Amino acid sequence: MKTTFTLVVLWSLFTLNVFAVPQLSSLPSAQATIFLDFDGHYVTSTIWNGGNPINCAPSGMNDDQITEIFNRVSEDYRPFNVNVTTNETKFNSAPYNKRMRVVITTSNEWYGSGAGGVAYINSFTWGNNSPCFVVTGRFIKSNRCTI
C-alpha cells in the first residue's frame, strides 16, 4: 500500500508540473532564439564528445535562480532582436539556422573539470542542433548566482 501511495504522489507531482522550469520568453516575436535548457538533455549526433552521446543532468537550480539567469541573459541580448527563452516549444519552432540550445547542467565529466562553459564559434547559425554548455557548479554559490 505504501508503494502504491508513493507512486500516486510522484505521478501527481509530474502531472501537475511541480518540477517544471518556469516558462519565460524575452521577445517571442523574434525569429532568432536562445533556449536556456535547465532540465537536463541527452545530446546526440553532434561533434561534441567525438560524436558520442552526452547525458547532461539538470542544472540543480531553483526557480529564483533560473529566473535570475534568464533576466541577466535576456537583458544582454535585448539589443539584438533575439528571443531568450526557457520554453522548448519556442526553440523548436525557431528556424534551424537561427537558434541555439544552451544546456545548463551539473555534468562536465565528458569535457573536463576546468571549464565553466563551452561553445563552438559561430555555431548559432550552423543549423545542426549543436548546443553549447554551461556548468552550474562554476557559478552557483548557495542560493545566489554569482556570474
PDB file of C-alpha atoms in Angstrom:
ATOM      1  CA  MET A   1       0.000   0.000   0.000  1.00  0.00           C
ATOM      2  CA  LYS A   2       2.841   2.402   0.875  1.00  0.00           C
ATOM      3  CA  THR A   3       4.496   1.798  -2.516  1.00  0.00           C
ATOM      4  CA  THR A   4       1.246   2.453  -4.352  1.00  0.00           C
ATOM      5  CA  PHE A   5       0.717   5.700  -2.416  1.00  0.00           C
ATOM      6  CA  THR A   6       4.279   6.837  -3.205  1.00  0.00           C
ATOM      7  CA  LEU A   7       3.789   6.122  -6.916  1.00  0.00           C
ATOM      8  CA  VAL A   8       0.497   8.043  -6.963  1.00  0.00           C
ATOM      9  CA  VAL A   9       2.109  11.053  -5.256  1.00  0.00           C
ATOM     10  CA  LEU A  10       5.060  11.054  -7.671  1.00  0.00           C
ATOM     11  CA  TRP A  11       2.778  10.671 -10.687  1.00  0.00           C
ATOM     12  CA  SER A  12       0.669  13.603  -9.405  1.00  0.00           C
ATOM     13  CA  LEU A  13       3.721  15.812  -8.982  1.00  0.00           C
ATOM     14  CA  PHE A  14       4.937  15.120 -12.515  1.00  0.00           C
ATOM     15  CA  THR A  15       1.448  15.518 -13.978  1.00  0.00           C
ATOM     16  CA  LEU A  16       0.992  18.879 -12.274  1.00  0.00           C
ATOM     17  CA  ASN A  17       4.433  20.028 -13.474  1.00  0.00           C
ATOM     18  CA  VAL A  18       5.601  20.792  -9.950  1.00  0.00           C
ATOM     19  CA  PHE A  19       9.155  20.164 -11.130  1.00  0.00           C
ATOM     20  CA  ALA A  20       8.763  22.214 -14.315  1.00  0.00           C
ATOM     21  CA  VAL A  21      11.121  25.035 -15.234  1.00  0.00           C
ATOM     22  CA  PRO A  22       9.411  28.458 -15.313  1.00  0.00           C
ATOM     23  CA  GLN A  23       8.269  29.212 -18.891  1.00  0.00           C
ATOM     24  CA  LEU A  24       9.871  32.551 -19.786  1.00  0.00           C
ATOM     25  CA  SER A  25      10.416  34.348 -23.109  1.00  0.00           C
ATOM     26  CA  SER A  26      12.003  37.759 -23.603  1.00  0.00           C
ATOM     27  CA  LEU A  27      10.868  38.522 -27.172  1.00  0.00           C
ATOM     28  CA  PRO A  28       8.510  35.822 -28.542  1.00  0.00           C
ATOM     29  CA  SER A  29       8.123  37.568 -31.921  1.00  0.00           C
ATOM     30  CA  ALA A  30      11.855  37.308 -32.751  1.00  0.00           C
ATOM     31  CA  GLN A  31      12.991  34.548 -35.119  1.00  0.00           C
ATOM     32  CA  ALA A  32      16.429  34.129 -33.541  1.00  0.00           C
ATOM     33  CA  THR A  33      16.131  32.122 -30.321  1.00  0.00           C
ATOM     34  CA  ILE A  34      18.389  31.159 -27.440  1.00  0.00           C
ATOM     35  CA  PHE A  35      16.939  28.315 -25.388  1.00  0.00           C
ATOM     36  CA  LEU A  36      18.179  28.127 -21.802  1.00  0.00           C
ATOM     37  CA  ASP A  37      17.743  24.407 -21.080  1.00  0.00           C
ATOM     38  CA  PHE A  38      17.793  23.862 -17.304  1.00  0.00           C
ATOM     39  CA  ASP A  39      16.117  20.445 -17.016  1.00  0.00           C
ATOM     40  CA  GLY A  40      18.779  18.144 -18.475  1.00  0.00           C
ATOM     41  CA  HIS A  41      19.301  16.989 -22.046  1.00  0.00           C
ATOM     42  CA  TYR A  42      20.545  13.918 -23.905  1.00  0.00           C
ATOM     43  CA  VAL A  43      22.862  15.260 -26.628  1.00  0.00           C
ATOM     44  CA  THR A  44      23.286  13.094 -29.728  1.00  0.00           C
ATOM     45  CA  SER A  45      24.515  13.465 -33.302  1.00  0.00           C
ATOM     46  CA  THR A  46      26.800  16.446 -32.740  1.00  0.00           C
ATOM     47  CA  ILE A  47      30.552  16.932 -32.935  1.00  0.00           C
ATOM     48  CA  TRP A  48      30.750  17.265 -29.155  1.00  0.00           C
ATOM     49  CA  ASN A  49      32.403  14.381 -27.303  1.00  0.00           C
ATOM     50  CA  GLY A  50      33.756  12.907 -30.530  1.00  0.00           C
ATOM     51  CA  GLY A  51      30.211  12.333 -31.762  1.00  0.00           C
ATOM     52  CA  ASN A  52      29.349  10.159 -28.761  1.00  0.00           C
ATOM     53  CA  PRO A  53      26.161  10.917 -26.794  1.00  0.00           C
ATOM     54  CA  ILE A  54      26.268  13.080 -23.680  1.00  0.00           C
ATOM     55  CA  ASN A  55      23.698  12.618 -20.934  1.00  0.00           C
ATOM     56  CA  CYS A  56      23.506  16.007 -19.215  1.00  0.00           C
ATOM     57  CA  ALA A  57      21.953  16.187 -15.761  1.00  0.00           C
ATOM     58  CA  PRO A  58      19.578  19.023 -14.813  1.00  0.00           C
ATOM     59  CA  SER A  59      21.048  22.330 -13.652  1.00  0.00           C
ATOM     60  CA  GLY A  60      20.250  21.842  -9.981  1.00  0.00           C
ATOM     61  CA  MET A  61      18.899  25.399  -9.871  1.00  0.00           C
ATOM     62  CA  ASN A  62      15.693  26.546  -8.188  1.00  0.00           C
ATOM     63  CA  ASP A  63      13.041  28.782  -9.810  1.00  0.00           C
ATOM     64  CA  ASP A  64      14.509  32.004  -8.373  1.00  0.00           C
ATOM     65  CA  GLN A  65      17.978  31.164  -9.723  1.00  0.00           C
ATOM     66  CA  ILE A  66      16.552  30.214 -13.125  1.00  0.00           C
ATOM     67  CA  THR A  67      14.613  33.481 -13.305  1.00  0.00           C
ATOM     68  CA  GLU A  68      17.708  35.454 -12.307  1.00  0.00           C
ATOM     69  CA  ILE A  69      19.811  33.817 -15.032  1.00  0.00           C
ATOM     70  CA  PHE A  70      17.013  34.307 -17.578  1.00  0.00           C
ATOM     71  CA  ASN A  71      16.767  38.023 -16.695  1.00  0.00           C
ATOM     72  CA  ARG A  72      20.519  38.563 -16.997  1.00  0.00           C
ATOM     73  CA  VAL A  73      20.852  36.750 -20.323  1.00  0.00           C
ATOM     74  CA  SER A  74      17.737  38.332 -21.862  1.00  0.00           C
ATOM     75  CA  GLU A  75      18.992  41.796 -20.859  1.00  0.00           C
ATOM     76  CA  ASP A  76      22.342  41.094 -22.576  1.00  0.00           C
ATOM     77  CA  TYR A  77      20.592  40.066 -25.818  1.00  0.00           C
ATOM     78  CA  ARG A  78      17.849  42.748 -25.781  1.00  0.00           C
ATOM     79  CA  PRO A  79      19.558  44.953 -28.433  1.00  0.00           C
ATOM     80  CA  PHE A  80      19.894  42.050 -30.901  1.00  0.00           C
ATOM     81  CA  ASN A  81      16.254  41.060 -31.592  1.00  0.00           C
ATOM     82  CA  VAL A  82      16.779  37.614 -30.033  1.00  0.00           C
ATOM     83  CA  ASN A  83      14.196  35.701 -28.022  1.00  0.00           C
ATOM     84  CA  VAL A  84      15.802  34.248 -24.911  1.00  0.00           C
ATOM     85  CA  THR A  85      13.503  31.518 -23.632  1.00  0.00           C
ATOM     86  CA  THR A  86      13.146  28.612 -21.238  1.00  0.00           C
ATOM     87  CA  ASN A  87      10.343  27.184 -23.394  1.00  0.00           C
ATOM     88  CA  GLU A  88      11.471  24.293 -25.622  1.00  0.00           C
ATOM     89  CA  THR A  89       8.423  24.725 -27.872  1.00  0.00           C
ATOM     90  CA  LYS A  90       9.623  28.249 -28.768  1.00  0.00           C
ATOM     91  CA  PHE A  91      13.074  26.834 -29.516  1.00  0.00           C
ATOM     92  CA  ASN A  92      11.695  24.036 -31.689  1.00  0.00           C
ATOM     93  CA  SER A  93       9.620  26.488 -33.748  1.00  0.00           C
ATOM     94  CA  ALA A  94      12.597  28.774 -34.493  1.00  0.00           C
ATOM     95  CA  PRO A  95      14.484  28.357 -37.811  1.00  0.00           C
ATOM     96  CA  TYR A  96      17.321  25.815 -37.528  1.00  0.00           C
ATOM     97  CA  ASN A  97      19.976  28.350 -38.501  1.00  0.00           C
ATOM     98  CA  LYS A  98      18.741  30.973 -36.019  1.00  0.00           C
ATOM     99  CA  ARG A  99      18.651  29.084 -32.754  1.00  0.00           C
ATOM    100  CA  MET A 100      20.915  27.786 -30.018  1.00  0.00           C
ATOM    101  CA  ARG A 101      20.294  25.427 -27.111  1.00  0.00           C
ATOM    102  CA  VAL A 102      22.300  26.301 -24.010  1.00  0.00           C
ATOM    103  CA  VAL A 103      22.446  23.162 -21.868  1.00  0.00           C
ATOM    104  CA  ILE A 104      22.817  24.367 -18.278  1.00  0.00           C
ATOM    105  CA  THR A 105      23.938  21.317 -16.330  1.00  0.00           C
ATOM    106  CA  THR A 106      25.922  19.930 -13.438  1.00  0.00           C
ATOM    107  CA  SER A 107      27.568  17.434 -15.857  1.00  0.00           C
ATOM    108  CA  ASN A 108      31.084  18.129 -17.074  1.00  0.00           C
ATOM    109  CA  GLU A 109      32.821  14.746 -16.966  1.00  0.00           C
ATOM    110  CA  TRP A 110      32.867  14.407 -20.756  1.00  0.00           C
ATOM    111  CA  TYR A 111      34.707  17.736 -21.204  1.00  0.00           C
ATOM    112  CA  GLY A 112      36.842  18.107 -18.099  1.00  0.00           C
ATOM    113  CA  SER A 113      36.540  19.786 -14.762  1.00  0.00           C
ATOM    114  CA  GLY A 114      38.203  23.103 -15.639  1.00  0.00           C
ATOM    115  CA  ALA A 115      35.539  24.576 -17.919  1.00  0.00           C
ATOM    116  CA  GLY A 116      32.620  26.704 -16.736  1.00  0.00           C
ATOM    117  CA  GLY A 117      31.104  26.531 -20.195  1.00  0.00           C
ATOM    118  CA  VAL A 118      31.958  25.808 -23.793  1.00  0.00           C
ATOM    119  CA  ALA A 119      30.647  26.622 -27.290  1.00  0.00           C
ATOM    120  CA  TYR A 120      31.875  26.461 -30.846  1.00  0.00           C
ATOM    121  CA  ILE A 121      32.476  29.823 -32.531  1.00  0.00           C
ATOM    122  CA  ASN A 122      29.640  30.726 -34.952  1.00  0.00           C
ATOM    123  CA  SER A 123      27.653  27.585 -34.049  1.00  0.00           C
ATOM    124  CA  PHE A 124      24.487  29.673 -33.592  1.00  0.00           C
ATOM    125  CA  THR A 125      23.984  29.630 -37.372  1.00  0.00           C
ATOM    126  CA  TRP A 126      25.116  26.064 -38.133  1.00  0.00           C
ATOM    127  CA  GLY A 127      21.593  24.668 -38.227  1.00  0.00           C
ATOM    128  CA  ASN A 128      22.564  21.238 -36.893  1.00  0.00           C
ATOM    129  CA  ASN A 129      21.375  21.449 -33.258  1.00  0.00           C
ATOM    130  CA  SER A 130      24.884  21.518 -31.767  1.00  0.00           C
ATOM    131  CA  PRO A 131      24.315  23.007 -28.322  1.00  0.00           C
ATOM    132  CA  CYS A 132      26.649  24.914 -26.073  1.00  0.00           C
ATOM    133  CA  PHE A 133      27.095  24.114 -22.389  1.00  0.00           C
ATOM    134  CA  VAL A 134      27.231  25.919 -19.043  1.00  0.00           C
ATOM    135  CA  VAL A 135      28.347  24.019 -15.935  1.00  0.00           C
ATOM    136  CA  THR A 136      26.363  25.331 -12.964  1.00  0.00           C
ATOM    137  CA  GLY A 137      28.871  24.299 -10.313  1.00  0.00           C
ATOM    138  CA  ARG A 138      31.092  27.129 -11.566  1.00  0.00           C
ATOM    139  CA  PHE A 139      28.683  29.956 -10.731  1.00  0.00           C
ATOM    140  CA  ILE A 140      26.141  28.833  -8.134  1.00  0.00           C
ATOM    141  CA  LYS A 141      27.072  29.722  -4.560  1.00  0.00           C
ATOM    142  CA  SER A 142      24.404  28.652  -2.070  1.00  0.00           C
ATOM    143  CA  ASN A 143      21.128  30.280  -3.193  1.00  0.00           C
ATOM    144  CA  ARG A 144      22.690  33.151  -5.172  1.00  0.00           C
ATOM    145  CA  CYS A 145      24.073  33.047  -8.713  1.00  0.00           C
ATOM    146  CA  THR A 146      27.480  34.696  -8.940  1.00  0.00           C
ATOM    147  CA  ILE A 147      28.011  35.365 -12.609  1.00  0.00           C
TER     148      ILE A 147
END
